[in-house]
Structure formats: C-alpha cells, structure tokens
Short mmCIF file of C-alpha atoms in Angstrom, two decimals:
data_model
loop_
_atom_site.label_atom_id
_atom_site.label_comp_id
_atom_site.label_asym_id
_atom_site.label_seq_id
_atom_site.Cartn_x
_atom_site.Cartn_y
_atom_site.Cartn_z
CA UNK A 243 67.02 120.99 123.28
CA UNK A 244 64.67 122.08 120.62
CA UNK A 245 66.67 119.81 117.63
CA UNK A 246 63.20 120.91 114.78
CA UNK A 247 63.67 124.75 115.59
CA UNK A 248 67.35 124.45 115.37
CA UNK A 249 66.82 122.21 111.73
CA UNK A 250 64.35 124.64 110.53
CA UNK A 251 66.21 128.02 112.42
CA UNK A 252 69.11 127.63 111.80
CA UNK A 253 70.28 124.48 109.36
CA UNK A 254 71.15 124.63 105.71
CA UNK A 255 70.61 122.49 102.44
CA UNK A 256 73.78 120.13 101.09
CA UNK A 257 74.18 122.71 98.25
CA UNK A 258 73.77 125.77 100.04
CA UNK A 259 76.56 123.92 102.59
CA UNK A 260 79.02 123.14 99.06
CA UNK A 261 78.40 126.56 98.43
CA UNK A 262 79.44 128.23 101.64
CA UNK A 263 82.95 126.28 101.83
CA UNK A 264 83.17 127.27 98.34
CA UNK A 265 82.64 131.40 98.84
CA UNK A 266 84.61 130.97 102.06
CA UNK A 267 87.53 129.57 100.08
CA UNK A 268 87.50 132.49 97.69
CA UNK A 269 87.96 134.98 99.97
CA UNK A 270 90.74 132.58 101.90
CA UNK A 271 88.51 131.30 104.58
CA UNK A 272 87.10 127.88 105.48
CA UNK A 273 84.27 127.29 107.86
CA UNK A 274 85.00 127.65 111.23
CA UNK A 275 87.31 130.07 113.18
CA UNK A 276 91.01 128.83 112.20
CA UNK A 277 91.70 129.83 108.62
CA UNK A 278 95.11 128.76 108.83
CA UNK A 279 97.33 127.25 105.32
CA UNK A 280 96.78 123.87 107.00
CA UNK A 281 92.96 124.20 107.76
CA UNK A 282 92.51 126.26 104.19
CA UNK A 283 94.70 123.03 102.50
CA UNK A 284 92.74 120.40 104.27
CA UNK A 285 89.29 122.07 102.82
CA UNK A 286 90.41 122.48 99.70
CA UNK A 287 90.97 118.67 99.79
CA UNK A 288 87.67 117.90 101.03
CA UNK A 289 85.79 119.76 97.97
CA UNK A 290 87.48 116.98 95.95
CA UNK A 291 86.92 114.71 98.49
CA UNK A 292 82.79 115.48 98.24
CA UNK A 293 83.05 115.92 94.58
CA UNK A 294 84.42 112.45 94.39
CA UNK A 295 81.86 110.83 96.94
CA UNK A 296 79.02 112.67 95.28
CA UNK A 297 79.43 111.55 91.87
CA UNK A 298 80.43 107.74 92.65
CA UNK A 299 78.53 106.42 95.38
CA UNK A 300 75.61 104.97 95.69
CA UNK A 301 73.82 103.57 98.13
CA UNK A 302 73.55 99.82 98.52
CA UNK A 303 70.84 97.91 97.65
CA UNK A 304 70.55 96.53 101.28
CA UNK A 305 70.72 100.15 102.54
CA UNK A 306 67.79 101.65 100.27
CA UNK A 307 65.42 98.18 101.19
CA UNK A 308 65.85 99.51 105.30
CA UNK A 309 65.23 102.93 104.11
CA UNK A 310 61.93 101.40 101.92
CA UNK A 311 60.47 100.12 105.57
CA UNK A 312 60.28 103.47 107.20
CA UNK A 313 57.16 104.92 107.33
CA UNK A 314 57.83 108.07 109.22
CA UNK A 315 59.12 111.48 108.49
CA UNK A 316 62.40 112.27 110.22
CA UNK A 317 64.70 115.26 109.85
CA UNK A 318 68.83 114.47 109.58
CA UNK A 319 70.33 117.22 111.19
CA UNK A 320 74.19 117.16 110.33
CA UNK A 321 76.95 119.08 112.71
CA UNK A 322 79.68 119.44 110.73
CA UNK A 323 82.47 121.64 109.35
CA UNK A 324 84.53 122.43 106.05
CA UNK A 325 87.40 121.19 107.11
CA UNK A 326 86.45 118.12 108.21
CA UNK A 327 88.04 114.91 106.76
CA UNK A 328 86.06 112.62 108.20
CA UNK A 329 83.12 114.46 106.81
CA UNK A 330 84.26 115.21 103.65
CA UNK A 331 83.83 111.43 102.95
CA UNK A 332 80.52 110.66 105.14
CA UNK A 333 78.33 113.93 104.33
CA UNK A 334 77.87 113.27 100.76
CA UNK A 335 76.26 110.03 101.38
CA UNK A 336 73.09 112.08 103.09
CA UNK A 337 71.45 113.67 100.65
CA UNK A 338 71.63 110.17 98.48
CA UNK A 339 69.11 108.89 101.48
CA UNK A 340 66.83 111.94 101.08
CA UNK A 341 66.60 111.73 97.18
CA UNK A 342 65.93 108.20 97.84
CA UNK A 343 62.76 108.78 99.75
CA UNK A 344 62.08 112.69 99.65
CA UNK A 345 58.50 111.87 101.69
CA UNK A 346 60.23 110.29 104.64
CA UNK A 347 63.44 112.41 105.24
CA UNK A 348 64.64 115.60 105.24
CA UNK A 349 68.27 117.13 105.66
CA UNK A 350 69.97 119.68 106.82
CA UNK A 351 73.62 121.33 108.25
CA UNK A 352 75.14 123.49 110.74
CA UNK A 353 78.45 124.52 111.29
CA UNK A 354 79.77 122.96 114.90
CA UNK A 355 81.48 126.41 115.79
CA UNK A 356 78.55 128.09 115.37
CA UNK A 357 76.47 125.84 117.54
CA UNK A 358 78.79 124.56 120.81
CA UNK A 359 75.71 123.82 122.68
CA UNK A 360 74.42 121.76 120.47
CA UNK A 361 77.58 119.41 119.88
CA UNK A 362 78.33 119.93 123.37
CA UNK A 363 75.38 117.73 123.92
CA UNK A 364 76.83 115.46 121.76
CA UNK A 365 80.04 115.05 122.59
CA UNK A 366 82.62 111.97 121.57
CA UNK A 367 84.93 110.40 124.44
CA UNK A 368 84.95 113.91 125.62
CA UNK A 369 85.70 115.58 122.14
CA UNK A 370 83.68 118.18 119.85
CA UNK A 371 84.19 115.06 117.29
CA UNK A 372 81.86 115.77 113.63
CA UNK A 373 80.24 115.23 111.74
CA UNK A 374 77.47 113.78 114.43
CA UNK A 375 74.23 112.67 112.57
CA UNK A 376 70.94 113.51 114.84
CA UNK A 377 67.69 111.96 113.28
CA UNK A 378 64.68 113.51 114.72
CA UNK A 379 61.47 112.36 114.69
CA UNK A 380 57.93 113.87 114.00
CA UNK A 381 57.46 115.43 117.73
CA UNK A 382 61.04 117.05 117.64
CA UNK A 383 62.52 114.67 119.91
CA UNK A 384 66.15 112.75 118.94
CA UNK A 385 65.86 109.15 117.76
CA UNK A 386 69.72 108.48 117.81
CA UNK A 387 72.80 109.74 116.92
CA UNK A 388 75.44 108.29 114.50
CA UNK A 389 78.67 109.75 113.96
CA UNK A 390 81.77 110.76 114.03
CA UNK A 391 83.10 107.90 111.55
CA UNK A 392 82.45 104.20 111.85
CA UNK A 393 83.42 102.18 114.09
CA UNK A 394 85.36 99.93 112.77
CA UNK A 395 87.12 103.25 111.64
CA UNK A 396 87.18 104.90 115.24
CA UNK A 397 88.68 101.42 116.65
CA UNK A 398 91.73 101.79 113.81
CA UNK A 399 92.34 105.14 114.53
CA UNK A 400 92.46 105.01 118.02
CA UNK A 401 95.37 102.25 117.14
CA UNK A 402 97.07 104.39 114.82
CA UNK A 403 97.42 107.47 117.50
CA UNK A 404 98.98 104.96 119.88
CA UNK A 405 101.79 104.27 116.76
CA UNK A 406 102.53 107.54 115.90
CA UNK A 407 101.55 111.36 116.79
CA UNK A 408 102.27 112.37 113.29
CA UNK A 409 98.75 113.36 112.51
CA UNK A 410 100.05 114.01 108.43
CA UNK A 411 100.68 110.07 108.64
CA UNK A 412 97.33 109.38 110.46
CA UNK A 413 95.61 111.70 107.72
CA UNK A 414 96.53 109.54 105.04
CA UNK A 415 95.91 106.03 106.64
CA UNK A 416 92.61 107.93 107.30
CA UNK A 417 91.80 108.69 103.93
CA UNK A 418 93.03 105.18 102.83
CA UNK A 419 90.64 103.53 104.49
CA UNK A 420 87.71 105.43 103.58
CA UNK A 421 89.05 105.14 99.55
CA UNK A 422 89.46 101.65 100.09
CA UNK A 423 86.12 101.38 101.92
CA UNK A 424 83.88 103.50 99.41
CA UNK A 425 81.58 104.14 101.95
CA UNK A 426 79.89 101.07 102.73
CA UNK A 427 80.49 100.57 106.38
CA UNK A 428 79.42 103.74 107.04
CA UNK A 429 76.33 102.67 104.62
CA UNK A 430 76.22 99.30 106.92
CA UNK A 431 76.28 101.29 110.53
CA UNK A 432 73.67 103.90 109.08
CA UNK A 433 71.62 100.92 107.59
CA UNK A 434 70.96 99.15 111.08
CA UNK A 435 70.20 102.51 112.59
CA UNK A 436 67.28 103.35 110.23
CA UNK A 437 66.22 99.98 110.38
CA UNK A 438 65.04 100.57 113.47
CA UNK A 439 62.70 103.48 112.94
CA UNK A 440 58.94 103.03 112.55
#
C-alpha cells in the first residue's frame, strides 16, 4: 500500500478536518454515510469534545523529550471519522506533536468510509475500529500503528460490554475515563512508540 501517495493524495490538515465536520453539520450531515439524530448528536458532542482537548492539553514534558530524540521526518496519517468518540478525545493531541517539532513530523486525515482498503489493512480484533494512527517513514513504508484508544482503555471496555449492552451507559463510562484521564495514557502509549524511531 502506497501510505505517502495516500497522505499527500488524498489526506487533509486538522483544520481543514474541524472544518469539514463543521460544514457537514450545517447542512445536517456528519462524516461518513449514516447521518442519523444519533450519529448527528454524537458529532455534535465531539466538536466540544475537540474544542475542549484542543485548548487544555498539552503534551507532557516526558512526551515532548522522546519527540526531541527523533531525528527523522515521518508523516502521521490519521483514519478517522466525525463521529467518532474515541477520536474526538485522541485526534486533538496530533497536531500538538507536529507544532512541537514542525521539521520532523507531518499530519494528516482521512475519513475511514472513504478509504475501506486502507483500514481494512488495519483492522482491530476484526473491526473497522478508528481512529488508527499510521506513522510513515521517509521511504513511504509504515513504522507502526497506534490506535484505536489505549489500552488500558480497550481492556476496560471490553469489561464493560461483558456488564451491559447498553452502549448509552458504555458511552459515558467511555467518556469518563478519558475526562478523568486528560489524555496522558494515550500521551504515555504514543510516547514509547516514538521513542523508538531513529
């Protein structure tokens, strides 16, 4: 798979993405193909969800000395969608990285139902699970793969589905956690990842 021609092709800017899930939301659309109340309510809550993220996080001081050690120039290509809890609260951490070190990274998103091969190849336990973050190296070629939550995260919630089915209750222990959280195992997960490219 040819992961720089789809970044460059085909991927979009954080702002450009804020501004598509805010133009699809005026004319009563979110990303995606389901545009139903509950999929149109759950992005509306994600646009305060990012605004949140993006105006009080930061990253950690142990995150930004791992970032300081890379020498290389990588591209963070982002599958993801509007409607997307999970990356309501994990996409607004990205661009913190790349205005962090603007020589070594660059970012960009597409929209998983507009790209099924691509998360098809990147599948989680089976599922079309987002956001997935792909870091690609210099010669196009995928360094690893982080995503859909952390796992610490992924471990509770498979816990919480064996308690209940109620996926309005699982929402909100969800989106608990991740207030409760603020971001920093996801900034802890990320952190050992880049700490391992050159």
């Amino acid at each position: 798979m040819n992961y720089s021609n789809i970044f460059v092709n085909d991927g979009i800017t954080y702002a450009d993405y804020r501004q598509l899930i805010d133009q699809e939301l005026k004319s009563g659309k979110t990303t995606g193909t389901d545009h139903s109340a509950d999929m149109l309510h759950y992005t509306k809550m994600n646009v305060q969800r990012m605004n949140r993220v993006d105006k009080t996080v930061h990253l950690t001081e142990d995150f930004v000395d791992a970032l300081a050690r890379v020498r290389g120039t990588y591209q963070i290509l982002v599958i993801t969608e509007g409607w997307c809890g999970d990356a309501a609260q994990i996409v607004p951490l990205l661009p913190k990285i790349v205005s962090a070190y603007p020589d070594n990274f660059e970012l960009r998103f597409v929209l998983r139902d507009q790209h099924h091969e691509l998360i098809d190849a990147h599948l989680t336990n089976g599922g079309r699970a987002i956001p997935a973050v792909l870091v690609i190296d210099e010669t196009g070629a995928l360094v690893f793969k982080w995503g859909p939550r952390p796992q610490i995260l992924q471990n509770l919630l498979k816990s919480w589905k064996q308690e209940t089915a109620d996926m309005k209750i699982i929402a909100e222990l969800l989106h608990g956690w991740y207030a409760k959280d603020k971001t920093l195992s996801t900034q802890q997960e990320l952190q050992e990842a880049f700490s391992k490219l050159d």
